[in-house]
PDB file of C-alpha atoms in Angstrom:
ATOM      1  CA  MET A1291      37.263  52.754   7.060  1.00 89.00           C
ATOM      2  CA  ALA A1292      36.084  49.278   6.117  1.00 97.00           C
ATOM      3  CA  ASP A1293      32.387  48.407   6.314  1.00 98.00           C
ATOM      4  CA  LEU A1294      33.076  45.204   8.245  1.00 98.00           C
ATOM      5  CA  ALA A1295      35.834  44.033  10.589  1.00 98.00           C
ATOM      6  CA  VAL A1296      36.361  40.342  11.362  1.00 97.00           C
ATOM      7  CA  PHE A1297      37.844  39.857  14.832  1.00 96.00           C
ATOM      8  CA  TYR A1298      39.354  36.362  14.739  1.00 92.00           C
ATOM      9  CA  GLU A1299      41.905  34.106  16.400  1.00 85.00           C
ATOM     10  CA  HIS A1300      42.429  30.993  14.253  1.00 77.00           C
ATOM     11  CA  PRO A1301      43.335  31.904  10.646  1.00 71.00           C
ATOM     12  CA  GLN A1302      42.822  28.442   9.127  1.00 79.00           C
ATOM     13  CA  TRP A1303      39.286  28.193  10.480  1.00 81.00           C
ATOM     14  CA  PHE A1304      38.061  31.195   8.520  1.00 88.00           C
ATOM     15  CA  GLU A1305      39.490  30.735   5.064  1.00 91.00           C
ATOM     16  CA  ALA A1306      36.035  29.829   3.736  1.00 91.00           C
ATOM     17  CA  LEU A1307      34.520  32.903   5.395  1.00 94.00           C
ATOM     18  CA  PHE A1308      37.222  35.208   4.038  1.00 95.00           C
ATOM     19  CA  ASP A1309      36.829  33.733   0.549  1.00 95.00           C
ATOM     20  CA  THR A1310      33.063  34.314   0.673  1.00 96.00           C
ATOM     21  CA  LEU A1311      33.465  37.918   1.841  1.00 97.00           C
ATOM     22  CA  ASP A1312      35.832  38.560  -1.068  1.00 98.00           C
ATOM     23  CA  ARG A1313      33.624  36.750  -3.583  1.00 97.00           C
ATOM     24  CA  ARG A1314      30.578  38.753  -2.481  1.00 97.00           C
ATOM     25  CA  GLY A1315      32.535  42.031  -2.773  1.00 97.00           C
ATOM     26  CA  LEU A1316      32.393  43.210   0.837  1.00 98.00           C
ATOM     27  CA  ASN A1317      34.709  45.981   1.992  1.00 98.00           C
ATOM     28  CA  TRP A1318      36.148  44.271   5.052  1.00 98.00           C
ATOM     29  CA  THR A1319      39.280  44.169   7.190  1.00 98.00           C
ATOM     30  CA  PRO A1320      40.725  41.392   9.356  1.00 96.00           C
ATOM     31  CA  ILE A1321      41.713  41.949  12.997  1.00 96.00           C
ATOM     32  CA  ALA A1322      44.000  39.218  14.320  1.00 92.00           C
ATOM     33  CA  ILE A1323      43.288  38.926  18.024  1.00 91.00           C
ATOM     34  CA  GLN A1324      46.771  37.700  19.015  1.00 87.00           C
ATOM     35  CA  ASP A1325      48.455  40.917  17.884  1.00 86.00           C
ATOM     36  CA  HIS A1326      45.751  43.298  19.031  1.00 93.00           C
ATOM     37  CA  THR A1327      45.836  46.015  21.686  1.00 96.00           C
ATOM     38  CA  PHE A1328      43.499  48.960  22.228  1.00 97.00           C
ATOM     39  CA  ASP A1329      43.324  52.358  23.894  1.00 98.00           C
ATOM     40  CA  PRO A1330      40.147  52.869  25.984  1.00 98.00           C
ATOM     41  CA  ALA A1331      40.301  56.595  25.179  1.00 98.00           C
ATOM     42  CA  ASP A1332      40.361  55.979  21.411  1.00 97.00           C
ATOM     43  CA  THR A1333      36.970  56.769  19.881  1.00 97.00           C
ATOM     44  CA  ARG A1334      37.783  55.451  16.410  1.00 96.00           C
ATOM     45  CA  LEU A1335      36.128  52.273  15.181  1.00 97.00           C
ATOM     46  CA  PRO A1336      37.799  49.680  12.952  1.00 97.00           C
ATOM     47  CA  ALA A1337      34.436  49.300  11.178  1.00 98.00           C
ATOM     48  CA  PRO A1338      30.789  50.067  11.930  1.00 98.00           C
ATOM     49  CA  VAL A1339      30.008  46.318  11.970  1.00 98.00           C
ATOM     50  CA  ILE A1340      32.327  43.911  13.776  1.00 98.00           C
ATOM     51  CA  LEU A1341      31.992  40.150  13.401  1.00 97.00           C
ATOM     52  CA  ASN A1342      33.409  38.396  16.451  1.00 96.00           C
ATOM     53  CA  ARG A1343      34.986  35.006  15.649  1.00 93.00           C
ATOM     54  CA  LEU A1344      36.726  34.367  18.971  1.00 89.00           C
ATOM     55  CA  ALA A1345      37.046  30.648  19.722  1.00 85.00           C
ATOM     56  CA  MET A1346      36.800  29.454  23.326  1.00 80.00           C
ATOM     57  CA  SER A1347      39.546  26.934  22.538  1.00 70.00           C
ATOM     58  CA  SER A1348      42.045  29.763  21.954  1.00 63.00           C
ATOM     59  CA  PHE A1349      43.531  29.132  25.389  1.00 57.00           C
ATOM     60  CA  LEU A1350      44.709  25.760  24.078  1.00 67.00           C
ATOM     61  CA  ARG A1351      46.807  27.381  21.363  1.00 65.00           C
ATOM     62  CA  GLN A1352      48.531  30.108  23.326  1.00 65.00           C
ATOM     63  CA  GLU A1353      49.379  30.558  26.974  1.00 68.00           C
ATOM     64  CA  GLU A1354      48.562  34.274  26.788  1.00 68.00           C
ATOM     65  CA  HIS A1355      45.073  33.708  25.415  1.00 75.00           C
ATOM     66  CA  ALA A1356      42.708  36.592  24.714  1.00 85.00           C
ATOM     67  CA  LEU A1357      39.335  35.308  25.927  1.00 87.00           C
ATOM     68  CA  PHE A1358      38.722  37.953  28.571  1.00 90.00           C
ATOM     69  CA  TYR A1359      40.697  40.630  26.719  1.00 92.00           C
ATOM     70  CA  SER A1360      38.366  40.184  23.753  1.00 93.00           C
ATOM     71  CA  MET A1361      35.289  40.839  25.863  1.00 94.00           C
ATOM     72  CA  ALA A1362      36.781  44.199  26.883  1.00 96.00           C
ATOM     73  CA  ALA A1363      37.739  45.146  23.308  1.00 97.00           C
ATOM     74  CA  LEU A1364      34.333  44.206  21.890  1.00 98.00           C
ATOM     75  CA  ASP A1365      32.545  46.062  24.690  1.00 98.00           C
ATOM     76  CA  HIS A1366      34.679  49.139  23.955  1.00 98.00           C
ATOM     77  CA  TRP A1367      33.636  49.156  20.292  1.00 98.00           C
ATOM     78  CA  GLN A1368      30.017  48.417  21.120  1.00 98.00           C
ATOM     79  CA  GLY A1369      29.984  51.381  23.492  1.00 98.00           C
ATOM     80  CA  LEU A1370      31.183  53.573  20.624  1.00 97.00           C
ATOM     81  CA  GLY A1371      28.204  52.546  18.490  1.00 97.00           C
ATOM     82  CA  ALA A1372      29.482  49.581  16.509  1.00 98.00           C
ATOM     83  CA  ARG A1373      27.148  46.692  15.764  1.00 98.00           C
ATOM     84  CA  VAL A1374      29.069  43.812  17.279  1.00 98.00           C
ATOM     85  CA  ILE A1375      27.881  40.418  16.104  1.00 98.00           C
ATOM     86  CA  ASN A1376      28.178  37.987  19.002  1.00 97.00           C
ATOM     87  CA  GLY A1377      29.197  40.755  21.340  1.00 96.00           C
ATOM     88  CA  PRO A1378      30.188  40.777  25.005  1.00 95.00           C
ATOM     89  CA  GLY A1379      26.692  39.869  26.164  1.00 95.00           C
ATOM     90  CA  VAL A1380      26.663  36.435  24.582  1.00 96.00           C
ATOM     91  CA  LEU A1381      30.371  35.966  25.311  1.00 94.00           C
ATOM     92  CA  ALA A1382      29.478  36.105  28.987  1.00 94.00           C
ATOM     93  CA  TYR A1383      27.607  32.849  28.332  1.00 95.00           C
ATOM     94  CA  ASP A1384      30.133  31.388  25.915  1.00 93.00           C
ATOM     95  CA  THR A1385      32.917  31.728  28.495  1.00 92.00           C
ATOM     96  CA  ASN A1386      30.829  30.205  31.288  1.00 94.00           C
ATOM     97  CA  LYS A1387      29.280  26.739  31.008  1.00 96.00           C
ATOM     98  CA  ALA A1388      27.596  27.165  34.396  1.00 97.00           C
ATOM     99  CA  ARG A1389      25.735  30.227  33.092  1.00 97.00           C
ATOM    100  CA  GLN A1390      24.767  28.290  29.969  1.00 97.00           C
ATOM    101  CA  LEU A1391      23.125  25.588  32.057  1.00 98.00           C
ATOM    102  CA  SER A1392      21.225  28.190  34.105  1.00 98.00           C
ATOM    103  CA  LEU A1393      20.122  29.795  30.835  1.00 98.00           C
ATOM    104  CA  PHE A1394      18.765  26.490  29.527  1.00 98.00           C
ATOM    105  CA  ARG A1395      16.850  25.918  32.763  1.00 98.00           C
ATOM    106  CA  ASN A1396      15.467  29.468  32.680  1.00 98.00           C
ATOM    107  CA  ALA A1397      14.250  28.663  29.159  1.00 97.00           C
ATOM    108  CA  GLY A1398      12.372  25.663  30.577  1.00 97.00           C
ATOM    109  CA  LEU A1399      14.732  23.018  29.197  1.00 98.00           C
ATOM    110  CA  ASP A1400      16.227  19.908  30.780  1.00 98.00           C
ATOM    111  CA  ILE A1401      19.958  19.721  31.514  1.00 98.00           C
ATOM    112  CA  PRO A1402      22.251  17.029  32.921  1.00 98.00           C
ATOM    113  CA  ALA A1403      22.324  17.019  36.731  1.00 98.00           C
ATOM    114  CA  THR A1404      25.187  19.373  37.598  1.00 98.00           C
ATOM    115  CA  ARG A1405      26.923  21.003  40.535  1.00 98.00           C
ATOM    116  CA  VAL A1406      29.288  23.973  40.222  1.00 98.00           C
ATOM    117  CA  ALA A1407      32.379  24.333  42.410  1.00 97.00           C
ATOM    118  CA  HIS A1408      35.258  26.740  42.835  1.00 96.00           C
ATOM    119  CA  ARG A1409      37.279  24.539  45.215  1.00 96.00           C
ATOM    120  CA  ARG A1410      38.738  21.167  44.296  1.00 96.00           C
ATOM    121  CA  GLU A1411      38.030  19.884  47.808  1.00 95.00           C
ATOM    122  CA  ASP A1412      34.262  20.082  47.129  1.00 97.00           C
ATOM    123  CA  ILE A1413      34.295  17.936  43.988  1.00 98.00           C
ATOM    124  CA  ALA A1414      34.085  14.481  45.617  1.00 97.00           C
ATOM    125  CA  ARG A1415      31.150  15.541  47.800  1.00 98.00           C
ATOM    126  CA  LEU A1416      29.293  17.010  44.835  1.00 98.00           C
ATOM    127  CA  ALA A1417      29.959  13.917  42.745  1.00 98.00           C
ATOM    128  CA  ALA A1418      28.311  11.805  45.424  1.00 97.00           C
ATOM    129  CA  GLU A1419      25.232  14.010  45.112  1.00 97.00           C
ATOM    130  CA  VAL A1420      25.159  13.656  41.326  1.00 97.00           C
ATOM    131  CA  GLY A1421      26.023   9.946  41.182  1.00 96.00           C
ATOM    132  CA  PHE A1422      28.581   7.909  39.255  1.00 97.00           C
ATOM    133  CA  PRO A1423      29.795   7.776  36.563  1.00 96.00           C
ATOM    134  CA  VAL A1424      30.434  11.501  36.706  1.00 97.00           C
ATOM    135  CA  MET A1425      32.015  14.087  34.436  1.00 96.00           C
ATOM    136  CA  VAL A1426      34.251  16.824  35.818  1.00 97.00           C
ATOM    137  CA  LYS A1427      34.468  19.693  33.350  1.00 95.00           C
ATOM    138  CA  VAL A1428      36.186  23.047  33.148  1.00 94.00           C
ATOM    139  CA  ASN A1429      33.840  26.023  33.082  1.00 93.00           C
ATOM    140  CA  VAL A1430      35.644  27.663  30.152  1.00 89.00           C
ATOM    141  CA  GLY A1431      36.181  24.972  27.552  1.00 76.00           C
ATOM    142  CA  GLY A1432      36.661  24.400  23.866  1.00 69.00           C
ATOM    143  CA  SER A1433      37.271  21.509  21.477  1.00 64.00           C
ATOM    144  CA  GLY A1434      36.274  19.024  24.146  1.00 70.00           C
ATOM    145  CA  THR A1435      39.192  19.867  26.420  1.00 79.00           C
ATOM    146  CA  GLY A1436      39.117  19.768  30.213  1.00 86.00           C
ATOM    147  CA  MET A1437      36.558  16.976  30.497  1.00 91.00           C
ATOM    148  CA  VAL A1438      37.273  13.791  32.447  1.00 94.00           C
ATOM    149  CA  ARG A1439      34.956  10.899  33.281  1.00 95.00           C
ATOM    150  CA  TYR A1440      35.312   9.188  36.667  1.00 97.00           C
ATOM    151  CA  ASP A1441      33.570   5.862  37.151  1.00 97.00           C
ATOM    152  CA  THR A1442      34.064   5.323  40.890  1.00 97.00           C
ATOM    153  CA  PRO A1443      34.429   7.444  44.056  1.00 97.00           C
ATOM    154  CA  ALA A1444      37.892   5.971  44.638  1.00 97.00           C
ATOM    155  CA  GLU A1445      39.062   7.018  41.172  1.00 97.00           C
ATOM    156  CA  LEU A1446      37.809  10.560  41.697  1.00 98.00           C
ATOM    157  CA  GLN A1447      39.178  10.870  45.232  1.00 97.00           C
ATOM    158  CA  ALA A1448      42.619   9.823  44.024  1.00 97.00           C
ATOM    159  CA  ALA A1449      42.511  12.498  41.301  1.00 97.00           C
ATOM    160  CA  VAL A1450      41.409  15.125  43.819  1.00 97.00           C
ATOM    161  CA  ALA A1451      44.225  14.149  46.206  1.00 96.00           C
ATOM    162  CA  GLU A1452      46.783  14.619  43.432  1.00 96.00           C
ATOM    163  CA  ASN A1453      45.209  17.894  42.175  1.00 95.00           C
ATOM    164  CA  LEU A1454      44.479  16.312  38.806  1.00 95.00           C
ATOM    165  CA  THR A1455      40.794  17.114  38.376  1.00 96.00           C
ATOM    166  CA  PRO A1456      40.017  19.772  35.743  1.00 93.00           C
ATOM    167  CA  MET A1457      39.578  23.328  37.019  1.00 87.00           C
ATOM    168  CA  GLY A1458      40.203  25.578  34.023  1.00 83.00           C
ATOM    169  CA  VAL A1459      41.370  29.132  33.458  1.00 86.00           C
ATOM    170  CA  ASP A1460      38.760  30.674  35.785  1.00 90.00           C
ATOM    171  CA  GLY A1461      39.124  28.189  38.662  1.00 93.00           C
ATOM    172  CA  VAL A1462      35.562  26.895  38.289  1.00 95.00           C
ATOM    173  CA  ALA A1463      34.609  23.261  37.721  1.00 96.00           C
ATOM    174  CA  LEU A1464      31.364  21.532  36.803  1.00 97.00           C
ATOM    175  CA  VAL A1465      30.538  18.177  38.356  1.00 98.00           C
ATOM    176  CA  GLN A1466      27.983  16.614  36.030  1.00 97.00           C
ATOM    177  CA  GLU A1467      26.244  13.294  35.635  1.00 97.00           C
ATOM    178  CA  TYR A1468      27.409  11.244  32.675  1.00 96.00           C
ATOM    179  CA  VAL A1469      24.488  11.094  30.257  1.00 95.00           C
ATOM    180  CA  THR A1470      24.502   8.309  27.703  1.00 94.00           C
ATOM    181  CA  ALA A1471      23.328   9.854  24.454  1.00 95.00           C
ATOM    182  CA  ARG A1472      20.791   7.709  22.647  1.00 96.00           C
ATOM    183  CA  ASP A1473      22.368   6.140  19.553  1.00 94.00           C
ATOM    184  CA  ALA A1474      25.639   7.894  20.552  1.00 93.00           C
ATOM    185  CA  ARG A1475      24.214  10.968  18.831  1.00 95.00           C
ATOM    186  CA  VAL A1476      24.456  14.665  19.622  1.00 95.00           C
ATOM    187  CA  ILE A1477      22.374  17.277  17.810  1.00 96.00           C
ATOM    188  CA  ARG A1478      23.932  20.642  17.008  1.00 96.00           C
ATOM    189  CA  CYS A1479      21.487  23.364  16.027  1.00 97.00           C
ATOM    190  CA  GLU A1480      23.010  26.336  14.234  1.00 97.00           C
ATOM    191  CA  VAL A1481      21.166  29.627  14.549  1.00 97.00           C
ATOM    192  CA  LEU A1482      21.436  32.904  12.669  1.00 97.00           C
ATOM    193  CA  ASP A1483      19.609  36.089  13.656  1.00 97.00           C
ATOM    194  CA  GLY A1484      17.478  34.285  16.218  1.00 96.00           C
ATOM    195  CA  LYS A1485      16.266  31.578  13.822  1.00 98.00           C
ATOM    196  CA  LEU A1486      17.325  28.001  13.204  1.00 98.00           C
ATOM    197  CA  LEU A1487      19.664  27.905  10.205  1.00 97.00           C
ATOM    198  CA  TYR A1488      20.168  24.134  10.086  1.00 97.00           C
ATOM    199  CA  ALA A1489      20.775  21.206  12.418  1.00 97.00           C
ATOM    200  CA  LEU A1490      23.305  18.385  12.324  1.00 96.00           C
ATOM    201  CA  ALA A1491      23.337  14.904  13.801  1.00 95.00           C
ATOM    202  CA  LEU A1492      26.814  14.025  15.056  1.00 93.00           C
ATOM    203  CA  ASP A1493      26.974  10.249  15.333  1.00 92.00           C
ATOM    204  CA  GLY A1494      29.691   8.507  17.305  1.00 86.00           C
ATOM    205  CA  ALA A1495      29.617  11.084  20.101  1.00 66.00           C
ATOM    206  CA  GLY A1496      30.744   8.508  22.653  1.00 61.00           C
ATOM    207  CA  SER A1497      34.158   8.266  20.982  1.00 50.00           C
ATOM    208  CA  THR A1498      35.263  11.862  21.635  1.00 47.00           C
ATOM    209  CA  PHE A1499      34.243  14.993  23.513  1.00 47.00           C
ATOM    210  CA  ASP A1500      35.417  17.212  20.628  1.00 48.00           C
ATOM    211  CA  LEU A1501      32.358  17.458  18.382  1.00 46.00           C
ATOM    212  CA  CYS A1502      33.270  20.459  16.230  1.00 49.00           C
ATOM    213  CA  PRO A1503      31.848  19.608  12.766  1.00 48.00           C
ATOM    214  CA  ALA A1504      33.916  21.996  10.626  1.00 45.00           C
ATOM    215  CA  ASP A1505      36.615  21.050   8.117  1.00 42.00           C
ATOM    216  CA  VAL A1506      39.669  21.760  10.262  1.00 40.00           C
ATOM    217  CA  CYS A1507      38.139  19.944  13.233  1.00 44.00           C
ATOM    218  CA  MET A1508      37.343  16.686  11.447  1.00 42.00           C
ATOM    219  CA  VAL A1509      40.904  15.647  10.576  1.00 44.00           C
ATOM    220  CA  ASP A1510      41.455  13.649  13.759  1.00 52.00           C
ATOM    221  CA  LYS A1511      37.871  12.470  14.268  1.00 48.00           C
ATOM    222  CA  PRO A1512      37.232   9.691  11.728  1.00 57.00           C
ATOM    223  CA  THR A1513      34.747   8.058  14.119  1.00 73.00           C
ATOM    224  CA  ILE A1514      32.356  11.026  13.925  1.00 82.00           C
ATOM    225  CA  THR A1515      29.873  11.083  11.072  1.00 90.00           C
ATOM    226  CA  ILE A1516      27.727  14.094  10.214  1.00 92.00           C
ATOM    227  CA  SER A1517      24.331  14.333   8.573  1.00 94.00           C
ATOM    228  CA  GLN A1518      21.651  16.952   8.262  1.00 96.00           C
ATOM    229  CA  PHE A1519      18.918  16.614  10.879  1.00 97.00           C
ATOM    230  CA  LYS A1520      15.389  17.966  11.221  1.00 97.00           C
ATOM    231  CA  PRO A1521      14.511  18.761  14.856  1.00 97.00           C
ATOM    232  CA  SER A1522      10.953  18.752  16.088  1.00 98.00           C
ATOM    233  CA  ALA A1523       9.011  22.010  16.099  1.00 98.00           C
ATOM    234  CA  GLU A1524       9.267  22.040  19.906  1.00 98.00           C
ATOM    235  CA  ILE A1525      13.057  21.807  19.776  1.00 98.00           C
ATOM    236  CA  VAL A1526      13.244  24.543  17.129  1.00 98.00           C
ATOM    237  CA  ARG A1527      11.197  26.855  19.340  1.00 98.00           C
ATOM    238  CA  ALA A1528      13.427  26.045  22.316  1.00 98.00           C
ATOM    239  CA  VAL A1529      16.640  26.698  20.394  1.00 98.00           C
ATOM    240  CA  GLU A1530      15.364  29.995  19.019  1.00 98.00           C
ATOM    241  CA  ARG A1531      14.197  31.014  22.491  1.00 98.00           C
ATOM    242  CA  VAL A1532      17.662  30.400  23.927  1.00 98.00           C
ATOM    243  CA  ALA A1533      19.288  32.313  21.065  1.00 98.00           C
ATOM    244  CA  VAL A1534      17.140  35.373  21.760  1.00 97.00           C
ATOM    245  CA  MET A1535      17.567  35.154  25.544  1.00 98.00           C
ATOM    246  CA  SER A1536      21.352  34.939  25.272  1.00 97.00           C
ATOM    247  CA  GLY A1537      21.827  37.465  22.450  1.00 97.00           C
ATOM    248  CA  LEU A1538      23.389  34.784  20.231  1.00 97.00           C
ATOM    249  CA  ASP A1539      23.527  36.230  16.706  1.00 97.00           C
ATOM    250  CA  VAL A1540      25.184  33.227  15.078  1.00 97.00           C
ATOM    251  CA  GLY A1541      26.345  29.976  16.641  1.00 96.00           C
ATOM    252  CA  GLY A1542      25.439  26.545  17.884  1.00 96.00           C
ATOM    253  CA  ILE A1543      23.247  25.071  20.616  1.00 97.00           C
ATOM    254  CA  GLU A1544      23.697  21.389  21.417  1.00 96.00           C
ATOM    255  CA  TYR A1545      21.544  18.729  23.017  1.00 97.00           C
ATOM    256  CA  MET A1546      21.307  14.960  23.211  1.00 97.00           C
ATOM    257  CA  ILE A1547      18.536  12.519  23.907  1.00 97.00           C
ATOM    258  CA  ASP A1548      19.048  10.915  27.305  1.00 97.00           C
ATOM    259  CA  ASP A1549      18.924   7.171  26.669  1.00 96.00           C
ATOM    260  CA  ARG A1550      17.382   6.580  30.113  1.00 96.00           C
ATOM    261  CA  ASP A1551      14.186   8.588  29.665  1.00 96.00           C
ATOM    262  CA  GLY A1552      14.139   9.774  26.029  1.00 97.00           C
ATOM    263  CA  ARG A1553      14.174  13.448  27.029  1.00 97.00           C
ATOM    264  CA  PRO A1554      16.383  16.070  25.326  1.00 98.00           C
ATOM    265  CA  LYS A1555      19.144  17.366  27.585  1.00 98.00           C
ATOM    266  CA  PHE A1556      20.685  20.679  26.571  1.00 98.00           C
ATOM    267  CA  TYR A1557      24.301  21.202  27.576  1.00 96.00           C
ATOM    268  CA  ASP A1558      26.223  23.647  25.347  1.00 95.00           C
ATOM    269  CA  LEU A1559      26.003  27.053  23.689  1.00 95.00           C
ATOM    270  CA  ASN A1560      28.788  27.999  21.286  1.00 93.00           C
ATOM    271  CA  ALA A1561      29.018  31.537  19.901  1.00 92.00           C
ATOM    272  CA  MET A1562      31.812  30.633  17.497  1.00 86.00           C
ATOM    273  CA  SER A1563      30.628  28.552  14.581  1.00 79.00           C
ATOM    274  CA  ASN A1564      32.698  27.967  11.485  1.00 79.00           C
ATOM    275  CA  PHE A1565      29.858  25.853  10.106  1.00 86.00           C
ATOM    276  CA  VAL A1566      29.980  22.355   8.742  1.00 85.00           C
ATOM    277  CA  ALA A1567      32.551  20.458   6.700  1.00 82.00           C
ATOM    278  CA  ARG A1568      31.469  19.755   3.103  1.00 88.00           C
ATOM    279  CA  PRO A1569      28.390  22.021   3.307  1.00 91.00           C
ATOM    280  CA  LEU A1570      27.298  21.490  -0.294  1.00 92.00           C
ATOM    281  CA  GLU A1571      27.400  17.728   0.217  1.00 93.00           C
ATOM    282  CA  ILE A1572      25.652  17.713   3.607  1.00 94.00           C
ATOM    283  CA  LEU A1573      23.285  20.699   3.331  1.00 95.00           C
ATOM    284  CA  GLY A1574      23.108  21.419  -0.389  1.00 95.00           C
ATOM    285  CA  TRP A1575      24.065  25.067   0.213  1.00 96.00           C
ATOM    286  CA  ASP A1576      26.832  27.099   1.874  1.00 95.00           C
ATOM    287  CA  PRO A1577      26.007  28.739   5.232  1.00 96.00           C
ATOM    288  CA  HIS A1578      28.657  31.390   4.621  1.00 96.00           C
ATOM    289  CA  ASP A1579      26.422  32.916   1.951  1.00 96.00           C
ATOM    290  CA  LYS A1580      23.552  33.046   4.457  1.00 97.00           C
ATOM    291  CA  LEU A1581      25.882  34.802   6.888  1.00 97.00           C
ATOM    292  CA  VAL A1582      26.780  37.413   4.263  1.00 97.00           C
ATOM    293  CA  ASP A1583      23.081  37.878   3.472  1.00 98.00           C
ATOM    294  CA  TYR A1584      22.643  38.656   7.184  1.00 98.00           C
ATOM    295  CA  LEU A1585      25.605  41.036   7.287  1.00 98.00           C
ATOM    296  CA  LEU A1586      24.673  43.205   4.308  1.00 98.00           C
ATOM    297  CA  PRO A1587      21.551  44.877   5.789  1.00 98.00           C
ATOM    298  CA  LEU A1588      23.376  45.412   9.099  1.00 98.00           C
ATOM    299  CA  ILE A1589      26.137  47.223   7.241  1.00 98.00           C
ATOM    300  CA  ALA A1590      23.564  49.267   5.275  1.00 97.00           C
ATOM    301  CA  ALA A1591      21.755  50.238   8.486  1.00 97.00           C
ATOM    302  CA  GLN A1592      24.994  51.400  10.121  1.00 96.00           C
ATOM    303  CA  GLN A1593      25.918  53.398   7.034  1.00 93.00           C
ATOM    304  CA  GLN A1594      22.480  55.041   6.980  1.00 92.00           C
ATOM    305  CA  ALA A1595      22.716  55.906  10.692  1.00 92.00           C
ATOM    306  CA  ALA A1596      26.102  57.544  10.138  1.00 86.00           C
ATOM    307  CA  ALA A1597      24.957  59.558   7.109  1.00 79.00           C
TER     308      ALA A1597
END
């Protein structure tokens, strides 16, 4: 049995991770989610440590996506004693933007004004409560998909009448105020093991809703520029608090500064990070090595427990 299994969906996204695992000499095995099935009565583990790399955007790449299947598979292995990194607990947040917003509020943080609906007929009424311009978002999203801005009630009502407003794979929609980010900048804070790993400033955020900063995501986003960023101590504490509350082992938490009042508004938690494009240029070091440094003692602890 391998020491580590990587449960993944998008092979191109993880070439750098796979290369680092090989370079560091880990005994690991890949598990391609698309081809995977499991037997709930099977007590065998693929590895004592399982690194979950499920992307929420997987539903964009295949009609028979595995978002909810993956939660069941990971929970099965966790119940058998595996250490699942980014397990079903945090996936319950990753697959639910409404729960993310409640989490941020429970952590004492500001969020964009939002209403949550499960019927399209309620969206116009909720938008009137929030105020225009308004964003209608899917609850399960990825790569900026399922997000539409409506500037007027008439525009939104026409979309509702034609069943064109986003609803998403779970039938839940978020009706959210459109927040103008100061300097068109979004801050993505990457965490590892409950601590801030690094933060990035993504400039040009008004040009796209897809703000993934990794290599394979940047091909079609020439208007987005990335630089290392140093958040305030208060923001660092907030991000680390959210990571612990959600069970996020490794991933990103995003906020922007509301240009109206200068306050940070938190809006996204992402449990699938493939880190930043050109890490040596932007950070001066490779986060994949930090991830392996985190994995090694977890693997050793599982081996010791099994001895």
